[in-house]
Short mmCIF file of C-alpha atoms in Angstrom, two decimals:
data_model
loop_
_atom_site.label_atom_id
_atom_site.label_comp_id
_atom_site.label_asym_id
_atom_site.label_seq_id
_atom_site.Cartn_x
_atom_site.Cartn_y
_atom_site.Cartn_z
CA MET A 2 -0.43 -0.01 -0.35
CA SER A 3 1.02 3.63 -0.81
CA TYR A 4 2.17 5.49 1.87
CA ASP A 5 0.12 8.57 3.00
CA PHE A 6 1.01 11.48 4.10
CA LYS A 7 -2.09 12.47 5.27
CA LYS A 8 -2.74 8.98 7.28
CA GLU A 9 0.83 8.76 8.75
CA CYS A 10 1.02 12.25 9.76
CA LYS A 11 -2.51 13.07 10.70
CA GLU A 12 -1.36 15.56 13.67
CA LEU A 13 -0.22 17.50 10.59
CA TYR A 14 -2.43 16.94 7.90
CA MET A 15 -6.44 16.00 9.59
CA PRO A 16 -6.73 18.65 12.83
CA ASN A 17 -9.94 18.60 14.13
CA ASN A 18 -12.54 21.43 14.35
CA MET A 19 -10.41 23.21 17.51
CA PRO A 20 -7.33 24.96 17.73
CA GLN A 21 -4.19 22.37 18.75
CA VAL A 22 -0.36 23.41 19.44
CA VAL A 23 1.65 21.28 17.25
CA ASN A 24 5.84 21.41 16.69
CA VAL A 25 6.05 21.21 12.96
CA PRO A 26 9.23 19.27 11.71
CA THR A 27 11.62 20.88 9.07
CA ALA A 28 10.24 19.14 5.63
CA ASN A 29 11.15 19.73 1.96
CA TYR A 30 9.19 20.66 -0.76
CA ILE A 31 8.71 21.58 -4.24
CA ALA A 32 7.80 25.88 -4.07
CA VAL A 33 7.30 27.97 -6.51
CA ARG A 34 6.66 31.55 -5.99
CA GLY A 35 4.33 34.89 -7.12
CA GLU A 36 1.65 36.96 -6.40
CA GLY A 37 -1.53 38.66 -7.77
CA ASP A 38 -4.83 36.95 -7.07
CA PRO A 39 -5.36 33.14 -7.43
CA ASN A 40 -8.73 33.44 -8.79
CA GLU A 41 -7.48 34.76 -11.58
CA GLU A 42 -8.10 32.31 -14.38
CA GLY A 43 -5.26 31.76 -15.84
CA GLY A 44 -3.21 33.30 -14.19
CA ALA A 45 0.25 33.60 -12.00
CA TYR A 46 -1.35 31.37 -9.45
CA GLN A 47 -3.04 28.43 -11.59
CA GLN A 48 0.22 28.07 -13.35
CA ALA A 49 2.12 27.58 -10.49
CA ILE A 50 0.17 24.66 -9.13
CA GLY A 51 0.14 22.97 -12.92
CA VAL A 52 4.19 23.79 -13.09
CA LEU A 53 3.72 21.50 -8.67
CA TYR A 54 1.81 19.04 -10.14
CA ALA A 55 4.05 18.48 -12.99
CA VAL A 56 6.72 18.16 -10.71
CA ALA A 57 5.27 15.83 -7.83
CA TYR A 58 4.04 13.37 -10.17
CA THR A 59 7.18 12.73 -12.94
CA LEU A 60 9.24 12.07 -8.75
CA ARG A 61 6.41 9.92 -7.67
CA MET A 62 6.56 8.38 -10.58
CA SER A 63 10.34 8.40 -11.44
CA HIS A 64 10.84 5.16 -10.92
CA LYS A 65 8.56 3.56 -13.88
CA ALA A 66 11.00 6.17 -16.21
CA GLY A 67 13.94 4.57 -15.13
CA HIS A 68 15.39 6.98 -12.82
CA LYS A 69 15.85 5.44 -9.45
CA ILE A 70 16.15 7.53 -6.21
CA GLU A 71 17.57 5.52 -3.25
CA GLY A 72 15.55 4.62 -0.88
CA PHE A 73 12.51 5.33 -2.98
CA PHE A 74 8.66 3.68 -1.71
CA GLU A 75 5.00 4.19 -3.66
CA TYR A 76 3.77 7.31 -2.34
CA VAL A 77 0.41 9.16 -2.52
CA VAL A 78 1.50 12.84 -3.92
CA PRO A 79 0.97 15.39 -1.01
CA PRO A 80 -1.08 18.38 -0.36
CA LEU A 81 -1.46 21.13 -2.23
CA GLU A 82 0.14 23.66 0.54
CA GLY A 83 0.60 27.64 0.61
CA PHE A 84 2.46 30.16 2.49
CA TRP A 85 0.35 33.46 1.99
CA TRP A 86 1.34 37.28 3.19
CA GLN A 87 0.96 41.14 2.22
CA GLU A 88 3.45 43.95 2.34
CA LYS A 89 2.68 45.72 6.01
CA VAL A 90 -0.31 43.72 6.60
CA ARG A 91 -0.21 40.91 9.66
CA GLY A 92 -1.67 38.10 8.88
CA VAL A 93 -4.23 38.05 5.42
CA ASP A 94 -6.42 40.75 4.60
CA TYR A 95 -8.33 38.48 2.32
CA VAL A 96 -10.67 41.39 0.28
CA HIS A 97 -7.61 42.83 -1.21
CA LYS A 98 -5.99 39.90 -2.95
CA THR A 99 -3.82 41.07 -5.81
CA ASP A 100 -1.78 42.45 -3.20
CA PHE A 101 -1.02 38.74 -2.20
CA HIS A 102 2.06 37.40 -2.13
CA TRP A 103 2.95 33.53 -1.80
CA ILE A 104 4.60 30.52 -2.02
CA SER A 105 2.71 27.43 -2.97
CA VAL A 106 4.46 24.08 -2.68
CA ILE A 107 3.79 20.41 -2.66
CA ARG A 108 6.28 18.30 0.45
CA LEU A 109 8.35 15.92 -0.85
CA PRO A 110 9.08 12.50 0.41
CA ASP A 111 12.35 12.27 2.06
CA PHE A 112 14.65 10.51 -0.08
CA VAL A 113 14.45 13.20 -2.84
CA THR A 114 17.67 14.27 -3.03
CA ALA A 115 18.49 18.04 -4.57
CA GLU A 116 20.42 15.95 -7.21
CA ASP A 117 16.72 14.06 -8.06
CA PHE A 118 15.08 17.34 -7.94
CA ALA A 119 16.85 18.61 -10.23
CA TRP A 120 15.97 15.70 -12.65
CA ALA A 121 12.18 15.93 -12.59
CA VAL A 122 11.99 19.10 -13.31
CA GLU A 123 13.18 18.97 -16.72
CA THR A 124 12.06 15.92 -17.44
CA ALA A 125 8.95 17.60 -16.24
CA ALA A 126 9.45 20.03 -18.39
CA LEU A 127 10.10 18.51 -21.52
CA LYS A 128 7.15 15.55 -21.03
CA LYS A 129 4.38 18.14 -20.07
CA LYS A 130 5.48 20.66 -23.04
CA THR A 131 5.37 23.70 -19.75
CA ASP A 132 8.43 25.93 -18.17
CA CYS A 133 9.01 24.47 -14.92
CA SER A 134 11.50 26.68 -14.38
CA ALA A 135 9.70 28.55 -11.74
CA ALA A 136 9.93 25.33 -10.00
CA ARG A 137 12.29 25.16 -6.40
CA PHE A 138 13.73 22.56 -3.74
CA LEU A 139 12.62 24.47 -0.96
CA THR A 140 13.65 23.58 2.89
CA ILE A 141 11.01 24.95 5.74
CA GLU A 142 11.63 25.13 9.45
CA GLU A 143 7.93 25.63 11.00
CA GLY A 144 8.49 25.05 14.15
CA LEU A 145 5.91 25.68 16.78
CA CYS A 146 2.39 26.47 15.72
CA VAL A 147 -1.61 26.37 16.16
CA GLN A 148 -4.06 24.69 13.49
CA MET A 149 -7.14 24.28 12.63
CA MET A 150 -9.31 22.63 10.16
CA HIS A 151 -11.29 25.18 8.26
CA THR A 152 -14.63 23.89 6.80
CA GLY A 153 -16.01 26.64 4.43
CA PRO A 154 -15.52 28.83 2.06
CA PHE A 155 -11.78 31.02 1.99
CA ASP A 156 -13.27 34.04 2.68
CA ALA A 157 -14.83 32.72 6.11
CA GLU A 158 -11.77 31.98 7.05
CA PRO A 159 -10.50 34.79 9.63
CA GLU A 160 -13.95 33.07 11.79
CA THR A 161 -11.91 30.33 12.23
CA VAL A 162 -8.32 32.53 12.58
CA ALA A 163 -10.30 34.42 15.35
CA ILE A 164 -10.88 31.28 17.38
CA MET A 165 -7.17 30.15 17.12
CA ASP A 166 -6.17 33.46 18.19
CA ARG A 167 -8.62 33.86 21.33
CA PHE A 168 -6.98 30.31 21.75
CA LEU A 169 -3.24 31.55 21.83
CA GLU A 170 -4.65 34.64 23.93
CA GLU A 171 -6.29 31.75 26.77
CA ASN A 172 -3.55 29.10 26.89
CA GLU A 173 -0.15 32.52 26.72
CA TYR A 174 0.56 32.08 23.38
CA GLU A 175 0.96 34.34 20.81
CA ASN A 176 0.70 34.72 16.65
CA ASP A 177 4.44 35.27 15.63
CA ILE A 178 3.48 35.72 11.93
CA ASN A 179 6.61 38.13 10.39
CA GLY A 180 8.53 38.23 7.50
CA GLN A 181 9.50 34.44 7.90
CA ARG A 182 7.18 33.04 9.18
CA LEU A 183 4.44 33.05 7.25
CA HIS A 184 0.46 32.26 6.75
CA HIS A 185 -0.50 28.59 5.61
CA GLU A 186 -2.68 26.85 4.51
CA ILE A 187 -3.01 23.22 3.38
CA TYR A 188 -5.79 22.89 0.86
CA LEU A 189 -7.37 19.00 1.47
CA THR A 190 -10.36 19.33 -0.82
CA ASP A 191 -10.02 19.99 -5.09
CA ALA A 192 -11.92 23.72 -5.14
CA ARG A 193 -12.50 22.58 -9.06
CA ARG A 194 -14.70 19.78 -7.85
CA THR A 195 -16.09 20.54 -4.49
CA PRO A 196 -18.77 23.22 -3.48
CA PRO A 197 -17.13 26.52 -1.72
CA GLU A 198 -19.25 25.46 1.06
CA LYS A 199 -18.10 22.11 1.98
CA TYR A 200 -13.83 23.03 1.30
CA LYS A 201 -11.62 21.85 3.58
CA THR A 202 -8.59 23.69 4.49
CA VAL A 203 -6.17 22.99 7.64
CA ILE A 204 -4.89 26.99 8.88
CA ARG A 205 -1.87 27.42 10.59
CA HIS A 206 0.23 30.32 12.02
CA PRO A 207 3.43 30.29 13.54
CA ILE A 208 3.15 31.08 17.63
CA LYS A 209 5.65 31.52 20.01
CA LYS A 210 4.92 31.25 24.27
CA ARG A 211 3.88 35.02 25.44
#
């Protein structure tokens, strides 16, 4: 059976609908940086997602393409994630989406090296006939965070964030969003096929003891 990050790392990918504190381990990701409204049809964000999945599935199928990765095992491609920020805004302003800066990512299994990643970017570009040069091998150390499952449309996320903030206040933590530690979302449903009221999104914020 293929390794599934959502099932094997439930504490990171499947929180309940109440805030919880987690210590997120360092991990490697396929990453594409950009800016602008993620809802723009054919815009930079949608193009970035195409690149991420092209590289992710090339790595997943590498053994069938003749590229041997030491320590490789069958796995399910992890869910799409995103780190979001806006200049001079603490947290996220959902009204002004054109001001978004983002890093879209998909987690990599630990056995994928920078050399394997470079092979996948080149191979995906040739196979898909698309420019994958924006993809980067990125190591992220999130550390201490609070997270919670948000169910519903993205624009309703402030309601969930408010619950998380109250939890921090009651438990002697404080939000630590800054230029290096960012608002983080993990998308467990496909927005193209799921009605907004059924979206499931993990919201994760960096924190520190007050």
